[in-house]
Short mmCIF file of C-alpha atoms and ligand atoms in Angstrom, two decimals:
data_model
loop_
_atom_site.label_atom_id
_atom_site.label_comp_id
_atom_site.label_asym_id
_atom_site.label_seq_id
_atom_site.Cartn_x
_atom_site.Cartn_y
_atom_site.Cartn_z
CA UNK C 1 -12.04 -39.08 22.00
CA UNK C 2 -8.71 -38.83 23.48
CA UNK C 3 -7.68 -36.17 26.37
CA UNK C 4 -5.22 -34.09 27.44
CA UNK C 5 -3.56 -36.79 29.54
CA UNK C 6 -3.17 -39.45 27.19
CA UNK C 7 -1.01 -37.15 25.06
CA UNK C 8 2.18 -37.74 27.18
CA UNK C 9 2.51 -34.09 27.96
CA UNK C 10 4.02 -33.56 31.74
CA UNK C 11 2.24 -32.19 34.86
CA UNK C 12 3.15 -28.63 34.34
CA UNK C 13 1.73 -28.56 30.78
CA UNK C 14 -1.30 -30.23 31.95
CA UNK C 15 -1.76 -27.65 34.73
CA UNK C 16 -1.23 -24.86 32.10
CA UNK C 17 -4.39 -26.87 29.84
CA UNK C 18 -6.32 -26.62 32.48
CA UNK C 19 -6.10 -23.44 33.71
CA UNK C 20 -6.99 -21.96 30.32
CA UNK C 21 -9.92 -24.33 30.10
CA UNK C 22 -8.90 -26.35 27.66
CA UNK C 23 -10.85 -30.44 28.17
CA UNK C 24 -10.58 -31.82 24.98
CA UNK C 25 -7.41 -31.63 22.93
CA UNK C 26 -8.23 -30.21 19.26
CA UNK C 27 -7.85 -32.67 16.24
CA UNK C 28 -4.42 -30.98 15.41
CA UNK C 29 -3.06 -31.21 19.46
CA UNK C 30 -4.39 -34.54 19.42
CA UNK C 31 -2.16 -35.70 16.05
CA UNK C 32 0.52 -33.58 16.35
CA UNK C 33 0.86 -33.43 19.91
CA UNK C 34 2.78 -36.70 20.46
CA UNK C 35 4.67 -37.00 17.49
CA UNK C 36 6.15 -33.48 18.16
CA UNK C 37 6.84 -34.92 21.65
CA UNK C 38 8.85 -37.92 20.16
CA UNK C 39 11.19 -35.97 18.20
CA UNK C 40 9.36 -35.79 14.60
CA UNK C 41 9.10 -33.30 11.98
CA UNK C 42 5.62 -32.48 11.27
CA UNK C 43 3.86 -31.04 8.52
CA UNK C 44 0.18 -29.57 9.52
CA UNK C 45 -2.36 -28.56 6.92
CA UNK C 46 -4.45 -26.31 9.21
CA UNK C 47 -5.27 -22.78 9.53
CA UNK C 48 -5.46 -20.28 12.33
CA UNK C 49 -8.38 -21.31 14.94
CA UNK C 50 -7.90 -25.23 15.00
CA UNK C 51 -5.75 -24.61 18.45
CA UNK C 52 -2.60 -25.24 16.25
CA UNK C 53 -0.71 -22.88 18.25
CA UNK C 54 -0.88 -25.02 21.54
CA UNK C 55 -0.80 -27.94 19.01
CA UNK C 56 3.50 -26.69 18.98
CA UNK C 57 3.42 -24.51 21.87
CA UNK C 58 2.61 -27.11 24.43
CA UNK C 59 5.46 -29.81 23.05
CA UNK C 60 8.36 -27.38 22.41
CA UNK C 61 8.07 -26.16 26.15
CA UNK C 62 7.97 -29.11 27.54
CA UNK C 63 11.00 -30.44 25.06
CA UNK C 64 12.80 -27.46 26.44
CA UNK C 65 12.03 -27.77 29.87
CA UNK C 66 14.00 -30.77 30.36
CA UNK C 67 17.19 -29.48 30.19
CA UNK C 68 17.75 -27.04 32.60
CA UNK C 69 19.81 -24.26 31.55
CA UNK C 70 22.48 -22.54 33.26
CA UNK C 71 23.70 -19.12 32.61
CA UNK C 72 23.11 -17.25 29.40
CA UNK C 73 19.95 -18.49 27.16
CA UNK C 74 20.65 -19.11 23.55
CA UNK C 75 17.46 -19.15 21.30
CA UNK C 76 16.51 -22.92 21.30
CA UNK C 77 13.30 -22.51 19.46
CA UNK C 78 12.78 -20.17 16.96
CA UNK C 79 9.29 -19.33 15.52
CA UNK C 80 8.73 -17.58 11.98
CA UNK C 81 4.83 -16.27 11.37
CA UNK C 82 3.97 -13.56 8.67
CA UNK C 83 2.31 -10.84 10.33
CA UNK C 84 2.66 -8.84 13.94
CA UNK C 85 -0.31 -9.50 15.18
CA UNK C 86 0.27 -13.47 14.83
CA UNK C 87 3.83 -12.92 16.19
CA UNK C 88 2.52 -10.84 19.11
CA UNK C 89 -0.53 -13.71 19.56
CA UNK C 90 1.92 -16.50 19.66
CA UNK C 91 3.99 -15.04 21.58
CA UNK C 92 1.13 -14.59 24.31
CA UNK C 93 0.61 -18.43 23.97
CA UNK C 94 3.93 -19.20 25.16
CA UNK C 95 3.24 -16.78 28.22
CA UNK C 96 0.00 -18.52 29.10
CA UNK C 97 1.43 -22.22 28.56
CA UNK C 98 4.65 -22.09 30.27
CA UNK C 99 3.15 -20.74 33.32
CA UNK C 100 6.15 -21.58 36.19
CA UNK C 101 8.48 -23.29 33.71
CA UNK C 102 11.57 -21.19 33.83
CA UNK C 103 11.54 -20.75 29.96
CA UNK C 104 11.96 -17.18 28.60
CA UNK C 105 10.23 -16.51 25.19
CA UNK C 106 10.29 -12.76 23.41
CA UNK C 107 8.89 -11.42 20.32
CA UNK C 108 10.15 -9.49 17.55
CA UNK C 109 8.37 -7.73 14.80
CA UNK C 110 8.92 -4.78 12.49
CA UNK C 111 7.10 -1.22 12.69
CA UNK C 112 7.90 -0.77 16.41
CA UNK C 113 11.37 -0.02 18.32
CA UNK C 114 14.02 -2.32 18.41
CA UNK C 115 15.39 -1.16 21.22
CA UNK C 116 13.37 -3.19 23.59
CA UNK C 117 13.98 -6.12 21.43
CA UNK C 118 17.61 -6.06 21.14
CA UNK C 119 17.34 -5.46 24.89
CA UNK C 120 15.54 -8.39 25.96
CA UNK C 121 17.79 -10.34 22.85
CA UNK C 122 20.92 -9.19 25.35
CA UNK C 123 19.79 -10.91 28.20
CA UNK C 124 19.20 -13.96 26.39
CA UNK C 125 16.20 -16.07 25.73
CA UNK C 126 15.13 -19.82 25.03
CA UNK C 127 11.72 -19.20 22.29
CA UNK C 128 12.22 -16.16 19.68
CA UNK C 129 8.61 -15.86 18.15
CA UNK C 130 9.48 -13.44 14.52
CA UNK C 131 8.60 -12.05 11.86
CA UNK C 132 11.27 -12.68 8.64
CA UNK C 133 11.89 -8.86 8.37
CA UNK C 134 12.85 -7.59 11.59
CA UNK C 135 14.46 -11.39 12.29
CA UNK C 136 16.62 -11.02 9.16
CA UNK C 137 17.31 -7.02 10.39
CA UNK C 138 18.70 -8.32 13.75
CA UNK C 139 20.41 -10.92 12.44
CA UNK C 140 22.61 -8.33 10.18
CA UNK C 141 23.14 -6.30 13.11
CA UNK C 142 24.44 -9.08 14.93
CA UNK C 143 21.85 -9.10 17.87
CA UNK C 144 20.25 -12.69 17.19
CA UNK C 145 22.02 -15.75 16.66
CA UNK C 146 20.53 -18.95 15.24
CA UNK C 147 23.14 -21.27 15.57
CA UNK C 148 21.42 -23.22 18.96
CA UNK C 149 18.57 -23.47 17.08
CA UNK C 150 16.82 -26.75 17.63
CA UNK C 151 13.32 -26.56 17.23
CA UNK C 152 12.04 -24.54 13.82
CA UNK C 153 8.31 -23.76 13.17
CA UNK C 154 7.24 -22.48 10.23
CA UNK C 155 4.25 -20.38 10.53
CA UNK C 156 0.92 -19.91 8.15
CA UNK C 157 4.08 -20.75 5.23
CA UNK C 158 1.14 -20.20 2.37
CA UNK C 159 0.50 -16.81 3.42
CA UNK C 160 4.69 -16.03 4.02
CA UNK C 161 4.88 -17.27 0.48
CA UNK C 162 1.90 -15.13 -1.11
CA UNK C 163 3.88 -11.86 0.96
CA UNK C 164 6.70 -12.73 -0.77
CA UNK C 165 8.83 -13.67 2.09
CA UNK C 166 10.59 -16.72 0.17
CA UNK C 167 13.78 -15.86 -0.30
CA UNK C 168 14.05 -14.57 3.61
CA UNK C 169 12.68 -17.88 4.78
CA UNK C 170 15.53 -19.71 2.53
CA UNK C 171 18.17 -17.00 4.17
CA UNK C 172 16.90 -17.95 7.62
CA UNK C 173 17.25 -21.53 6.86
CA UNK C 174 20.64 -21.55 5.61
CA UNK C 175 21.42 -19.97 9.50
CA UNK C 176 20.03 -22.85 11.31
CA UNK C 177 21.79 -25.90 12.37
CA UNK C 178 21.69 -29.26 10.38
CA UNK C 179 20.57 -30.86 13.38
CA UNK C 180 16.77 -29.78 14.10
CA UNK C 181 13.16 -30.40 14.47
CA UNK C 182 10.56 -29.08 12.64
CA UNK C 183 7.42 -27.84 12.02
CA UNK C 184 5.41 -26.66 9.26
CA UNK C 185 2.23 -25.11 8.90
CA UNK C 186 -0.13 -24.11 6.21
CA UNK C 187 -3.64 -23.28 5.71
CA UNK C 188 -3.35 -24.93 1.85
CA UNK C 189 -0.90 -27.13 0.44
CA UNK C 190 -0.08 -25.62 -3.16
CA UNK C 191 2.62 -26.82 -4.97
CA UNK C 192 5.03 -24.21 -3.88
CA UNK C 193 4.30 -25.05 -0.06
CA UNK C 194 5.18 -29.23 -1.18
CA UNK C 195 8.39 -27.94 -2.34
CA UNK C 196 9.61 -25.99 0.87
CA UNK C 197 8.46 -28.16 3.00
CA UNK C 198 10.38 -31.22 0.95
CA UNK C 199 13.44 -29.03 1.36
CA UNK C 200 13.66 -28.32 4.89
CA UNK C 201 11.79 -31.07 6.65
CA UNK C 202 13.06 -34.43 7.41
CA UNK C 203 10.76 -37.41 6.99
CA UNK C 204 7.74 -35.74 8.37
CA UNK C 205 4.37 -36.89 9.24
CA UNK C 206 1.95 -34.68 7.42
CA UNK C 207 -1.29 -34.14 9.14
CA UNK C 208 -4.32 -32.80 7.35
CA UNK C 209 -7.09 -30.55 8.50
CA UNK C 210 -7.79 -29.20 5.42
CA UNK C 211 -10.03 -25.75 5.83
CA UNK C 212 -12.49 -26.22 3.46
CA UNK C 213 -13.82 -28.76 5.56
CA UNK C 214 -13.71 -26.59 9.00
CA UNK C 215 -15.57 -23.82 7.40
CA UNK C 216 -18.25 -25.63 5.59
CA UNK C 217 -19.06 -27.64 8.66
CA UNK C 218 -19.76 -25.40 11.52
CA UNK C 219 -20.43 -21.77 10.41
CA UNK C 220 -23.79 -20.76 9.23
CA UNK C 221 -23.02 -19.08 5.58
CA UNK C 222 -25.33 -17.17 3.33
CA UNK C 223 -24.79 -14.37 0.78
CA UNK C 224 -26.81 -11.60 0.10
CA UNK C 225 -27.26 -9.75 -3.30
CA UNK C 226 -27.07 -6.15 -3.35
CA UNK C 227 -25.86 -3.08 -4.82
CA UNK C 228 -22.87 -1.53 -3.85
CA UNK C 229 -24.03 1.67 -2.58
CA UNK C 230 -27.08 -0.50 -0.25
CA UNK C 231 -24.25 -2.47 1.29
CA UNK C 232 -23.82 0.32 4.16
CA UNK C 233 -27.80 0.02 5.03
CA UNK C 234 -27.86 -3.74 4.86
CA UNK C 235 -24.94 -3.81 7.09
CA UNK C 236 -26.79 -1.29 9.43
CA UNK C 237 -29.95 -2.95 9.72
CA UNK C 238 -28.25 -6.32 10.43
CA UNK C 239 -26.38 -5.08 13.23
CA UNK C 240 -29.11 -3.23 14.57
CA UNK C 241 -31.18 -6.24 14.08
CA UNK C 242 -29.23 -8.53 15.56
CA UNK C 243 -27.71 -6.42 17.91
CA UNK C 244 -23.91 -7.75 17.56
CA UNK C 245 -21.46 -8.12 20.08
CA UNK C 246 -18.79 -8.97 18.53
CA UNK C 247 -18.30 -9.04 14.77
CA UNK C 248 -15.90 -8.56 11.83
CA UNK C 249 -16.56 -6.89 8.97
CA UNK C 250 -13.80 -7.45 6.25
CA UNK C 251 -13.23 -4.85 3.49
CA UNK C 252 -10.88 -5.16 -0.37
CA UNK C 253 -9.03 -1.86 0.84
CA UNK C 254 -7.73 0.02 3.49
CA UNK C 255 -9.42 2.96 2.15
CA UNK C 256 -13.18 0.87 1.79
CA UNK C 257 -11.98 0.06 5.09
CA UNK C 258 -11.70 3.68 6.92
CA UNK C 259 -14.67 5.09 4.96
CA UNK C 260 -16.87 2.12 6.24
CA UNK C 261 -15.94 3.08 9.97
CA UNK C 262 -16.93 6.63 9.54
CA UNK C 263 -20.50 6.02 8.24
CA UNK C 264 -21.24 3.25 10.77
CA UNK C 265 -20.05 5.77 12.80
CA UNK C 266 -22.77 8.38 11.38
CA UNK C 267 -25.17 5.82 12.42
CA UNK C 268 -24.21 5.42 15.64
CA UNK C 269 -22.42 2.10 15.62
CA UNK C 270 -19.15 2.27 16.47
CA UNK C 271 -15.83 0.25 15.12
CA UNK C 272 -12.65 0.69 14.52
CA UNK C 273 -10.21 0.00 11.61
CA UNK C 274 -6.93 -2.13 11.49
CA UNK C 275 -4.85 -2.59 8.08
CA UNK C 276 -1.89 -2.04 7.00
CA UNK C 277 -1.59 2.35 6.89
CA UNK C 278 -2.35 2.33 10.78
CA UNK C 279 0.80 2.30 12.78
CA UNK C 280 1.20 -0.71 15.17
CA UNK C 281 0.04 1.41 18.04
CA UNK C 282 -3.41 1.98 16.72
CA UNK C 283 -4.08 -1.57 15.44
CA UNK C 284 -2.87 -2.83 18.98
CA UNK C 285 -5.45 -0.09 20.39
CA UNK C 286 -7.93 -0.93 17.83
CA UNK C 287 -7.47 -4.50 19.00
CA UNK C 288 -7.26 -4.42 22.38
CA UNK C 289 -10.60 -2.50 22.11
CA UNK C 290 -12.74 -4.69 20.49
CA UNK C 291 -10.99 -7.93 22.28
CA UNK C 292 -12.78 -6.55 25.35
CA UNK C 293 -15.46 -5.55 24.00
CA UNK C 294 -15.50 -1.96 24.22
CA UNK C 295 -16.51 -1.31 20.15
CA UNK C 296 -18.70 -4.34 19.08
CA UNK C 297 -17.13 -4.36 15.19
CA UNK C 298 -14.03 -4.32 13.70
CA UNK C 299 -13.36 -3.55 9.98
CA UNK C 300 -10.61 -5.34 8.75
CA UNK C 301 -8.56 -5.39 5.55
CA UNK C 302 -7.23 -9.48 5.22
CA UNK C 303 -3.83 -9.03 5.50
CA UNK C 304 -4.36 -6.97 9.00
CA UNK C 305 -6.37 -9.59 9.69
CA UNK C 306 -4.36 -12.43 9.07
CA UNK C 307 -4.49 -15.07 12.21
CA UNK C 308 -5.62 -12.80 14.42
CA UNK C 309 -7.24 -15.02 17.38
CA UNK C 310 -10.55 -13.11 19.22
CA UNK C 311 -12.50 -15.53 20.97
CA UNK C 312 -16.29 -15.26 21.06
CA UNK C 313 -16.52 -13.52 17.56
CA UNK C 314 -20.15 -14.44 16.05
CA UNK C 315 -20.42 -12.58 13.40
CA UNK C 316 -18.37 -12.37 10.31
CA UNK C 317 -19.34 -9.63 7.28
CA UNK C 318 -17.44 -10.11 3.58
CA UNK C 319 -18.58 -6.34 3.14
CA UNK C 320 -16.70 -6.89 -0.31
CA UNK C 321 -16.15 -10.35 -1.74
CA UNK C 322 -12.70 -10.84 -1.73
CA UNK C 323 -10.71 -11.59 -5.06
CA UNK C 324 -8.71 -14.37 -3.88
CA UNK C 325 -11.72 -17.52 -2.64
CA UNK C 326 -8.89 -18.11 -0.33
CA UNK C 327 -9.18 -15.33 1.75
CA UNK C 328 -12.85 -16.02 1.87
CA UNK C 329 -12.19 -19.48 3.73
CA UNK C 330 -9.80 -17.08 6.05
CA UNK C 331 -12.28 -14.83 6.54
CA UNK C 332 -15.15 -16.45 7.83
CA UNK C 333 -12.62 -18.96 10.01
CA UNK C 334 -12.40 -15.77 12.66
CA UNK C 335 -15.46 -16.84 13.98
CA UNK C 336 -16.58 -20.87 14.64
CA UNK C 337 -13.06 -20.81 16.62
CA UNK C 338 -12.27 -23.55 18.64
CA UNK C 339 -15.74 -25.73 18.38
CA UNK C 340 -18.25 -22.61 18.78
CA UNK C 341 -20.41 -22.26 15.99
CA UNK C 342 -20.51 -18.62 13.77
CA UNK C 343 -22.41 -16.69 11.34
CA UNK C 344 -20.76 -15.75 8.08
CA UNK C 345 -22.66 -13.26 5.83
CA UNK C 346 -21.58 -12.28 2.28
CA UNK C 347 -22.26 -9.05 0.38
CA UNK C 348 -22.20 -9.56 -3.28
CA UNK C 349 -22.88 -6.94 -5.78
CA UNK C 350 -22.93 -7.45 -9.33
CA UNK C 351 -19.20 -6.73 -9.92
CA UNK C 352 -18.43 -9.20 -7.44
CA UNK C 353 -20.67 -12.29 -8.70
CA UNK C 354 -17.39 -13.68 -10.43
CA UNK C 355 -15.79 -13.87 -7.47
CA UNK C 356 -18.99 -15.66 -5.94
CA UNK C 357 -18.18 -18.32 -8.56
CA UNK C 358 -14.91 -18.75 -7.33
CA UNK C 359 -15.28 -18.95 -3.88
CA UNK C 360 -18.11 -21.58 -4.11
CA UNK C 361 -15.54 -23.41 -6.38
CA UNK C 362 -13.23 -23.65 -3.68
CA UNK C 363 -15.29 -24.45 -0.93
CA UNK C 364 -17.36 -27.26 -2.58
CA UNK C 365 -20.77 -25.74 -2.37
CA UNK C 366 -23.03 -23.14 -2.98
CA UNK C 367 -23.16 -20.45 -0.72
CA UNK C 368 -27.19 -20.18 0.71
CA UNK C 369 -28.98 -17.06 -1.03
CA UNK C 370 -30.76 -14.47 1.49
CA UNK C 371 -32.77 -12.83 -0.67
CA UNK C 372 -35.54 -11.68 2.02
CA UNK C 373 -33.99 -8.08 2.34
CA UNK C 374 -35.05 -4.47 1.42
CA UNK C 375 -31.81 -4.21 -0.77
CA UNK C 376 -31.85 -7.27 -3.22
CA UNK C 377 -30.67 -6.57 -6.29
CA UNK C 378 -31.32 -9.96 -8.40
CA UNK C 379 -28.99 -8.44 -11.01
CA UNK C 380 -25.90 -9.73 -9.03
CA UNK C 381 -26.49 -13.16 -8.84
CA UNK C 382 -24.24 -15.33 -10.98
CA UNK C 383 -25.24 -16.40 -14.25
CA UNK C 384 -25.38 -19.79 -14.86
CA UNK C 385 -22.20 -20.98 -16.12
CA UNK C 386 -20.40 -18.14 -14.95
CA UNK C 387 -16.78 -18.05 -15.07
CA UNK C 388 -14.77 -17.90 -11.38
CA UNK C 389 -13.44 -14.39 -10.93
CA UNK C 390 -13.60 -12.61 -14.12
CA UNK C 391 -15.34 -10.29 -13.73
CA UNK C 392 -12.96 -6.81 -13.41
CA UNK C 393 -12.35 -4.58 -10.55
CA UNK C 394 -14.68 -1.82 -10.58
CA UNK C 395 -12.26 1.42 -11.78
CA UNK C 396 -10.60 2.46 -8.78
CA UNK C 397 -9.80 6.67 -8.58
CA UNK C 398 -7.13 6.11 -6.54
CA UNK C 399 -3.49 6.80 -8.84
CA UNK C 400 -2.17 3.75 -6.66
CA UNK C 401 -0.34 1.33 -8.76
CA UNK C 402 -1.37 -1.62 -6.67
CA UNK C 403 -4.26 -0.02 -3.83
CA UNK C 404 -6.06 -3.32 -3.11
CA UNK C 405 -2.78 -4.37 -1.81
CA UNK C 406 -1.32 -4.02 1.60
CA UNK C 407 2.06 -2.43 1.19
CA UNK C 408 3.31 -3.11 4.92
CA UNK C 409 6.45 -2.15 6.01
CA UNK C 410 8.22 -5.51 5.87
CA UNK C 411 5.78 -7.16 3.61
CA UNK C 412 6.59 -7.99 0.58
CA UNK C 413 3.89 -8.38 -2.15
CA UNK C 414 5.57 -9.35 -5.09
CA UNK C 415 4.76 -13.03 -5.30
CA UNK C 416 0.89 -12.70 -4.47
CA UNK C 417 0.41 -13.47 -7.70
CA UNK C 418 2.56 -16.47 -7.83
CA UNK C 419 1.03 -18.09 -4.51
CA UNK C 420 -2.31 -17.64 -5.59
CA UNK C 421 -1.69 -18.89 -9.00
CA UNK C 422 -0.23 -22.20 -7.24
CA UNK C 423 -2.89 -22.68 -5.29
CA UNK C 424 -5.46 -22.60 -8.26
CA UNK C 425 -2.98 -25.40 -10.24
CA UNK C 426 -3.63 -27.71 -7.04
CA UNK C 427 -6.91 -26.98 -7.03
CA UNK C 428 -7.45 -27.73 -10.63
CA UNK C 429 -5.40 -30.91 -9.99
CA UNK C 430 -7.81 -32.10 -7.08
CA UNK C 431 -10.75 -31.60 -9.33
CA UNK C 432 -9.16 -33.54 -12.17
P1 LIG X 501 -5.10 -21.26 17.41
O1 LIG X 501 -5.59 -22.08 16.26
O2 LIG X 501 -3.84 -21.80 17.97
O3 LIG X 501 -4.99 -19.82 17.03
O4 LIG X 501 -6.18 -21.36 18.59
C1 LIG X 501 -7.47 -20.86 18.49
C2 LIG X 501 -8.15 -20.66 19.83
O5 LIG X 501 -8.52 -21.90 20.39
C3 LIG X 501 -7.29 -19.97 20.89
O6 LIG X 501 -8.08 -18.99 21.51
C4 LIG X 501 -6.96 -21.03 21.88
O7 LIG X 501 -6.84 -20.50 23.18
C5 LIG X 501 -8.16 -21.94 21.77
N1 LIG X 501 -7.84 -23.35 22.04
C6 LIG X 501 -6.72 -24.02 21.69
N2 LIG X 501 -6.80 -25.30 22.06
C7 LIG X 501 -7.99 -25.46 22.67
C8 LIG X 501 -8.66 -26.58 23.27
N3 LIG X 501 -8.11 -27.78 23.30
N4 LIG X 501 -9.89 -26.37 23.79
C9 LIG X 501 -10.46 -25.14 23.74
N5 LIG X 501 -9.88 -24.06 23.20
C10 LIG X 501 -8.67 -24.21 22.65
#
């Protein structure tokens, strides 16, 4: 097992490791760590919660560091990640790990002011941290310029792909300079991800950490069979029962999502909702909250969730199976972070046993069956031989064209579809 030292990271950086508490570099720090710090372009098949972030973090600052800079700041490094709450996490990382290094980082993201942005953008700054939308905004408006770019990361680029930011990833590209590093990094590796990364990086090492095999290892799964109106009691009496701290309890729609909060609430439990209808301000609330533990649960839709980092969570809930498996693997990653073992639980009912199929198709095994429970409802269990995912949607009320979507300002949906039909080609092509 290698450490911290033998990664060829300088005293300052090591300082930084070690005041967060870091003593054993992750698999991904450990690989990508010193080829980042040699000048290579790296492609990492990982997913939020394998340390990743420090895995870039830690190399780019200490690239940057050794040139000192004098007078204005041009943005050196840019970062590009999906969602806000990633940006606004990543962001922190850089605050944590460069410590006394004078290296100034800032982040920008849509659905808040850009005042204070395009302020901080002014003064000048060495590590921009974005999101495509607001980037691409700024960039029309003249307040960011790319041209000093010379380190590129390309965050969670499966997910930026399934949001259908494609086309503003290829318009950011075209702004950077020919002469760059870069990084890549993807929870899967569909076709679609092969063929960005083959047109943007330069004879990169790719480095694997595939997630099928974090989740199946450390977090204790089982699904539960139930009907959908006995979901809110199961839920209930495992909380109760196990009196959890800190949990998250992941929901198809926003709406699922706010009328699960308000009869926990009825039972005395308390949570709080983020996805994509609440404003920034009350998912940063909502966060901040539960981060230090005031509410023990938080209900989350997946793209709200996406990447966000809470340490210590133990419990995760699929209240609803979701319809992508992928988001599945996603899900139950928020807790097992960082070596710490978790507890994944999955509510099926019997619309959802196609999607049961699928996600245990993904993921390599079968899920374990808790059936010891005052709601099982053996009439959700998969048939044998049942097809992955068929099974339809039960009729939602809402007039919504798309409601299990998230329509977030600045996301854009429209090649879901697409992404998730890649990634079930490579899957079928592993299989074969
Ligand atoms: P990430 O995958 O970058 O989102 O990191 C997940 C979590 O792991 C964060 O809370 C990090 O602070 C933590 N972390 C990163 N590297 C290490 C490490 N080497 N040892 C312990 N925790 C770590």
């Amino acid at each position: 097992m290698s450490n911290f030292e033998s990664l060829g990271l300088s005293e300052q950086l090591l300082e930084s490791v070690k005041k967060e508490g870091y003593t054993v570099p992750t698999p991904v720090q450990e690989q990508a760590i010193p080829l980042l710090l040699k000048g290579r372009d790296v492609l990492g098949v990982a997913q939020t919660g394998t340390g990743k972030t420090a895995a870039f973090a830690l190399p780019v600052l200490q690239i940057m560091a050794r040139e000192k800079i004098q007078g204005r700041r041009n943005i050196r490094t840019l970062v590009l990640t999906p969602t806000r709450e990633l940006a606004a996490q990543i962001n922190e990382r850089f605050a944590a790990y460069s410590g006394n290094l004078s290296i100034y980082h800032q982040v920008i993201f849509g659905g808040v002011s850009q005042k204070p942005q395009v302020k901080s953008l002014r003064r000048g700054i060495d590590i921009l941290v974005a999101t495509p939308g607001r980037l691409l905004d700024l960039i029309d408006q003249g307040f960011v310029d790319l041209g000093s770019v010379e380190f590129f990361v390309l965050d969670e680029a499966d997910r930026m792909l399934d949001m259908g930011f494609i086309r503003d990833i290829r318009k950011v590209l075209k702004l950077l300079p020919k002469k760059r590093q870069n990084l890549l990094f993807s929870a899967t590796m569909p076709s679609s991800i092969a063929d960005l990364a083959s047109s943007f990086l330069n004879d990169a090492v790719m480095i694997d950490l595939s997630p099928e095999e974090i989740t199946v290892e450390r977090i204790d799964q089982s699904v539960m069979f139930v009907q959908k109106q006995d979901k809110i009691n199961l839920i209930i009496d495992i909380v109760n029962e196990n009196q959890i701290k800190r949990g998250i309890i992941f929901t198809r729609t926003k709406h699922g999502a706010n009328r699960l909060v308000k009869r926990l609430d009825r039972s005395g439990i308390e949570s709080a909702a983020i996805h994509g209808n609440k404003s920034q301000g009350a998912r940063t609330r909502a966060l901040a909250s539960f981060k230090n533990g005031e509410i023990p649960l938080l209900v989350a839709t997946d793209i709200a969730s996406r990447g966000i980092d809470i340490e210590g969570v133990t419990h995760v809930f699929n209240y609803d199976l979701p319809n992508e498996p992928e988001s599945y693997v996603h899900r139950i990653g928020r807790t097992a972070r960082a070596g710490k073992s978790g507890v994944a639980y999955a509510f099926c009912d019997e619309s959802e046993s196609g999607y049961l199929v699928g996600i245990q198709r993904l993921i390599g095994k079968q899920i374990p069956q808790f059936t010891d429970h005052p709601y099982h409802f053996p009439k959700a269990i998969p048939k044998p031989n049942q097809k992955p995912g068929k099974i339809k949607e039960p009729k939602n009320k809402n007039k919504n064209k798309t409601p299990q979507s998230e329509q977030n300002s600045g996301q854009r949906n429209n090649n879901r579809n697409k992404g998730t039909r890649n990634r079930r080609n490579r899957r079928h092509k592993k299989s074969d």
